[in-house]
Amino acid sequence: MRAMPGTETDRSPQAKEMADESMVRNLAAQADAIWPQELPTMRRYQPRDILDVGCGTGEVTARMAELFPEARVTGVDLIESHLALGRGKTVRFGDRVRFQPADAFELPFAAGSFDLVVCRHVLQAIPTPERVLAEMVRVSKPGGRLHVVAEDYDMIHAAPTRIDVSYFWHAAPRAYSKAAGIDLHIGRNIHHHLRALPLDDIDVHYAHVDTQRVPRETFAAIFEAWRDGYTESTARSLGIPEAEAREYFQATVDCIRDPDGFVLWVVPIWTARVR
Ligand SMILES: C[S@@+](CC[C@H](N)C(=O)[O-])C[C@H]1O[C@@H](n2cnc3c(N)ncnc32)[C@H](O)[C@@H]1O
């Protein structure tokens, strides 16, 4: 059985990759690609107190502060340099927005504190994501909403490509998950975790990050950042040379940039109401 997260490394096994400069550019590109497709769902909420769990550099913390001018927004993360970037992005909102260091496994808030609890691109990177979901439920008010962007690395398709990237996007996340003790297919596995919690109205829709909807340069920036941040650890977990792993990332990037190429990354966005 997997150990319960204890140390900071256990609680964020990808801490090194998360703090890398490639992650800062990745989060900016991901927000540009995905936020516009989250907006219709976000507009259905009427939050007063929002918590952004694993807020990173505050890309979406800032967008939520803009969208909900009456709401207080709190972002928490383990990486102080990310929180500092978030503070820089949100100065104009004054004390309506705050960032504080905190662990998603032990949120430093009383039960029932928030009416919208957001967690984007975090659960794929941590062990026992169901414990973080339970914490999110605990700090939500009854009737409050959970909004979770849960990645699934078997939902990536590209054609034509000069090498078989389908093999890579199928095999690499499985090997990586096993090596790191995380779940890179949380996008589908989250359903049974949500069902085990006191939640109603569990639903999912999908951001379609593809070469039709998202500017190719924005899309390419995401995969380039993964290439730069994850080649070494992916090669290690898959047991292949780094150059080979890099080539799979690069072939996907080149397909995105090719006007004749089509690439699709389906990103599940799960929502639920707390009982
Ligand atoms: C891929 S980033 C996503 C950032 C942000 N939610 C966004 O959508 O732009 C994942 C973030 O989760 C944070 N994280 C990982 N484990 C955490 C934990 N146990 N507690 C708090 N934050 C954590 C990382 O430090 C990182 O900033």
Coordinates of C-alpha atoms and ligand atoms in Angstrom, one line a residue:
M1 CA 0.0 0.0 0.0
R2 CA 1.2 3.5 -0.8
A3 CA 2.5 5.5 2.2
M4 CA 0.3 8.4 3.4
P5 CA 1.8 11.7 2.3
G6 CA 4.0 13.0 5.1
T7 CA 7.0 15.1 4.0
E8 CA 6.7 17.9 1.5
T9 CA 8.2 15.7 -1.2
D10 CA 5.6 13.1 -0.5
R11 CA 2.9 15.7 -0.7
S12 CA 4.1 17.0 -4.1
P13 CA 6.3 14.4 -5.6
Q14 CA 6.8 16.6 -8.7
A15 CA 8.0 19.5 -6.5
K16 CA 11.1 20.0 -8.7
E17 CA 9.2 20.1 -12.0
M18 CA 6.5 22.2 -10.4
A19 CA 9.0 24.9 -9.4
D20 CA 10.8 24.9 -12.7
E21 CA 10.7 28.0 -15.0
S22 CA 9.1 25.7 -17.6
M23 CA 6.1 25.3 -15.3
V24 CA 5.6 29.0 -15.1
R25 CA 5.3 29.3 -18.9
N26 CA 3.2 26.2 -19.0
L27 CA 0.7 27.5 -16.5
A28 CA 0.3 30.7 -18.5
A29 CA -0.2 28.8 -21.8
Q30 CA -2.6 26.3 -20.1
A31 CA -4.7 29.1 -18.7
D32 CA -4.8 30.9 -22.1
A33 CA -5.9 27.6 -23.7
I34 CA -8.4 26.3 -21.1
W35 CA -9.9 29.3 -19.2
P36 CA -12.0 30.5 -22.1
Q37 CA -13.6 27.0 -22.2
E38 CA -14.2 27.1 -18.4
L39 CA -15.9 30.4 -18.5
P40 CA -19.5 29.2 -19.3
T41 CA -19.3 26.9 -16.2
M42 CA -17.7 29.6 -14.0
R43 CA -20.4 32.1 -15.0
R44 CA -23.0 29.8 -13.4
Y45 CA -21.4 30.2 -10.0
Q46 CA -22.1 33.2 -7.7
P47 CA -19.3 32.9 -5.2
R48 CA -18.5 35.2 -2.3
D49 CA -15.5 33.2 -1.0
I50 CA -13.3 31.3 -3.4
L51 CA -10.4 29.0 -2.5
D52 CA -7.9 28.1 -5.3
V53 CA -6.1 24.9 -4.1
G54 CA -2.6 24.5 -5.6
C55 CA -3.0 27.9 -7.2
G56 CA 0.5 27.9 -8.7
T57 CA 1.4 31.3 -10.2
G58 CA -2.2 32.6 -9.8
E59 CA -3.1 32.6 -13.5
V60 CA -6.7 31.6 -12.7
T61 CA -6.8 33.1 -9.2
A62 CA -6.4 36.4 -11.0
R63 CA -9.0 35.5 -13.7
M64 CA -11.5 34.6 -11.0
A65 CA -10.9 37.8 -9.1
E66 CA -11.7 39.7 -12.4
L67 CA -14.7 37.6 -13.2
F68 CA -16.3 37.8 -9.7
P69 CA -15.7 41.5 -8.6
E70 CA -17.6 40.9 -5.3
A71 CA -15.7 37.8 -4.2
R72 CA -12.8 37.2 -1.9
V73 CA -10.3 34.9 -3.5
T74 CA -7.7 32.9 -1.6
G75 CA -4.9 31.0 -3.4
V76 CA -2.8 28.4 -1.6
D77 CA 0.3 26.5 -2.8
L78 CA 3.5 25.0 -1.5
I79 CA 5.8 27.0 -3.7
E80 CA 6.5 30.5 -2.3
S81 CA 8.0 31.8 -5.7
H82 CA 4.7 30.9 -7.4
L83 CA 2.7 32.6 -4.7
A84 CA 4.9 35.7 -5.2
L85 CA 4.1 35.7 -8.9
G86 CA 0.4 35.4 -8.0
R87 CA 0.6 38.4 -5.7
G88 CA 2.2 40.4 -8.5
K89 CA -0.6 39.6 -10.9
T90 CA -3.4 40.6 -8.4
V91 CA -2.1 43.8 -6.8
R92 CA -5.0 45.7 -8.4
F93 CA -7.5 43.7 -6.5
G94 CA -6.2 44.9 -3.1
D95 CA -6.9 42.7 -0.1
R96 CA -9.8 41.0 -1.8
V97 CA -7.2 38.5 -3.1
R98 CA -4.6 36.8 -0.9
F99 CA -2.0 34.1 -1.4
Q100 CA -0.7 32.0 1.4
P101 CA 1.5 28.9 1.7
A102 CA -0.5 25.9 2.6
D103 CA -0.7 22.2 2.0
A104 CA -3.7 20.9 0.1
F105 CA -3.7 17.8 2.4
E106 CA -4.2 20.0 5.5
L107 CA -6.0 23.2 4.5
P108 CA -5.6 25.7 7.2
F109 CA -9.3 26.8 7.1
A110 CA -12.3 26.0 9.2
A111 CA -15.0 23.7 7.9
G112 CA -17.6 25.5 5.8
S113 CA -15.4 28.5 4.9
F114 CA -15.8 28.7 1.1
D115 CA -18.6 28.5 -1.4
L116 CA -16.4 27.8 -4.5
V117 CA -13.4 25.5 -4.1
V118 CA -11.3 25.3 -7.3
C119 CA -8.4 22.9 -7.9
R120 CA -6.9 23.0 -11.4
H121 CA -4.1 20.7 -12.7
V122 CA -3.1 19.5 -9.2
L123 CA -4.6 16.1 -8.6
Q124 CA -2.6 14.4 -11.3
A125 CA 0.6 15.4 -9.5
I126 CA -0.1 14.2 -5.9
P127 CA -0.5 10.8 -4.2
T128 CA -3.9 10.0 -2.6
P129 CA -5.8 12.7 -4.5
E130 CA -9.0 11.5 -2.8
R131 CA -7.6 13.0 0.5
V132 CA -7.3 16.4 -1.1
L133 CA -10.8 16.1 -2.5
A134 CA -12.1 15.3 1.0
E135 CA -10.3 18.4 2.4
M136 CA -11.9 20.5 -0.4
V137 CA -15.3 19.2 0.7
R138 CA -14.5 19.9 4.4
V139 CA -13.7 23.6 3.8
S140 CA -16.8 24.1 1.5
K141 CA -20.1 25.4 2.8
P142 CA -23.1 23.2 2.3
G143 CA -24.4 24.0 -1.1
G144 CA -20.9 25.2 -2.2
R145 CA -19.3 24.1 -5.5
L146 CA -16.2 22.1 -6.3
H147 CA -14.6 22.9 -9.7
V148 CA -11.8 20.5 -10.6
V149 CA -9.6 20.4 -13.7
A150 CA -8.4 16.8 -13.6
E151 CA -5.8 15.9 -16.3
D152 CA -5.8 12.6 -18.1
Y153 CA -2.7 11.8 -20.1
D154 CA -4.4 9.1 -22.2
M155 CA -6.5 11.8 -23.8
I156 CA -3.8 13.2 -26.2
H157 CA -4.0 12.5 -29.9
A158 CA -1.8 13.8 -32.7
A159 CA -1.7 13.1 -36.5
P160 CA 0.3 12.9 -38.6
T161 CA 3.5 12.5 -36.6
R162 CA 6.9 11.2 -37.8
I163 CA 7.1 8.7 -34.9
D164 CA 4.3 6.9 -33.0
V165 CA 3.5 9.4 -30.3
S166 CA 0.3 7.4 -29.5
Y167 CA 2.5 4.7 -28.0
F168 CA 4.3 7.3 -26.0
W169 CA 1.2 9.1 -24.6
H170 CA -0.2 5.7 -23.7
A171 CA 2.9 4.1 -22.1
A172 CA 4.7 7.0 -20.6
P173 CA 2.0 8.2 -18.2
R174 CA 1.5 4.6 -16.9
A175 CA 5.2 4.2 -16.2
Y176 CA 5.4 7.7 -14.7
S177 CA 2.4 7.2 -12.5
K178 CA 3.8 3.9 -11.2
A179 CA 7.3 5.4 -10.6
A180 CA 6.0 8.6 -8.8
G181 CA 3.1 7.1 -6.9
I182 CA 0.6 9.5 -8.6
D183 CA -2.3 9.1 -11.0
L184 CA -1.9 10.7 -14.4
H185 CA -5.3 9.3 -15.3
I186 CA -7.1 11.1 -12.5
G187 CA -9.3 12.7 -15.2
R188 CA -11.3 9.5 -15.3
N189 CA -10.5 8.0 -11.9
I190 CA -11.8 11.0 -10.1
H191 CA -15.4 10.0 -10.7
H192 CA -15.3 7.2 -8.1
H193 CA -13.5 9.4 -5.6
L194 CA -16.2 12.1 -6.0
R195 CA -19.0 9.4 -5.7
A196 CA -17.5 8.5 -2.3
L197 CA -17.9 12.0 -0.9
P198 CA -21.0 13.9 0.3
L199 CA -21.6 15.5 -3.1
D200 CA -24.6 16.0 -5.5
D201 CA -24.8 17.1 -9.1
I202 CA -21.5 15.5 -10.1
D203 CA -20.9 16.4 -13.7
V204 CA -18.1 16.7 -16.2
H205 CA -17.5 18.7 -19.3
Y206 CA -14.4 18.9 -21.4
A207 CA -12.0 21.6 -22.5
H208 CA -11.0 20.6 -26.1
V209 CA -7.5 21.9 -26.4
D210 CA -7.0 21.3 -30.1
T211 CA -5.4 22.9 -33.1
Q212 CA -8.8 24.1 -34.3
R213 CA -9.8 26.1 -31.1
V214 CA -6.5 27.1 -29.6
P215 CA -3.8 29.1 -31.3
R216 CA -1.0 26.7 -32.4
E217 CA 1.7 28.8 -30.6
T218 CA -0.2 28.7 -27.3
F219 CA -0.8 25.0 -27.7
A220 CA 2.8 24.3 -28.7
A221 CA 4.0 26.3 -25.6
I222 CA 2.3 23.7 -23.3
F223 CA 4.0 20.7 -24.9
E224 CA 7.3 22.5 -25.1
A225 CA 7.2 23.3 -21.4
W226 CA 6.4 19.6 -20.7
R227 CA 9.4 18.6 -22.9
D228 CA 11.7 21.0 -21.0
G229 CA 10.4 20.1 -17.6
Y230 CA 9.6 16.4 -17.9
T231 CA 12.0 14.7 -20.4
E232 CA 14.4 13.5 -17.8
S233 CA 11.9 12.0 -15.4
T234 CA 9.8 10.5 -18.2
A235 CA 12.8 8.8 -19.8
R236 CA 13.8 7.4 -16.4
S237 CA 10.4 6.0 -15.6
L238 CA 9.9 4.6 -19.1
G239 CA 13.5 3.2 -19.2
I240 CA 14.4 4.9 -22.5
P241 CA 17.3 7.3 -23.3
E242 CA 16.5 11.0 -22.7
A243 CA 17.0 11.8 -26.4
E244 CA 14.3 9.3 -27.3
A245 CA 11.8 10.7 -24.7
R246 CA 12.6 14.3 -25.9
E247 CA 11.9 13.2 -29.5
Y248 CA 8.4 12.0 -28.6
F249 CA 7.6 15.4 -27.0
Q250 CA 9.2 17.2 -29.9
A251 CA 7.3 15.2 -32.6
T252 CA 4.0 16.2 -30.8
V253 CA 5.1 19.9 -30.7
D254 CA 6.1 19.7 -34.4
C255 CA 2.6 18.3 -35.3
I256 CA 1.0 21.2 -33.4
R257 CA 3.1 23.7 -35.4
D258 CA 2.4 21.9 -38.8
P259 CA -0.5 23.6 -40.5
D260 CA -1.5 20.2 -41.8
G261 CA -1.2 18.6 -38.3
F262 CA -4.2 18.0 -35.9
V263 CA -3.6 17.6 -32.2
L264 CA -6.2 17.2 -29.5
W265 CA -5.8 17.2 -25.7
V266 CA -9.1 16.6 -23.9
V267 CA -9.1 18.1 -20.4
P268 CA -12.0 16.9 -18.1
I269 CA -13.5 19.6 -15.9
W270 CA -15.4 18.0 -13.0
T271 CA -18.0 20.0 -11.0
A272 CA -20.1 19.0 -8.0
R273 CA -22.3 20.5 -5.2
V274 CA -21.4 19.9 -1.6
R275 CA -24.3 18.4 0.5
Ligands
LIG1 C1 0.4 22.3 -12.5 S1 0.3 23.5 -11.2 C2 -1.3 24.2 -11.4 C3 -1.4 25.6 -10.9 C4 -2.8 26.3 -11.0 N1 -3.8 25.6 -10.3 C5 -3.2 26.6 -12.4 O1 -4.1 26.0 -12.8 O2 -2.5 27.3 -13.1 C6 0.1 22.5 -9.8 C7 0.4 23.3 -8.5 O3 0.0 22.4 -7.4 C8 0.9 22.7 -6.3 N2 0.9 21.6 -5.4 C9 1.3 20.3 -5.5 N3 1.1 19.6 -4.4 C10 0.5 20.5 -3.5 C11 0.1 20.4 -2.2 N4 0.2 19.2 -1.5 N5 -0.4 21.4 -1.5 C12 -0.5 22.6 -2.2 N6 -0.2 22.8 -3.5 C13 0.4 21.8 -4.1 C14 2.2 22.8 -7.0 O4 3.2 23.5 -6.2 C15 1.9 23.6 -8.3 O5 2.0 25.0 -8.1

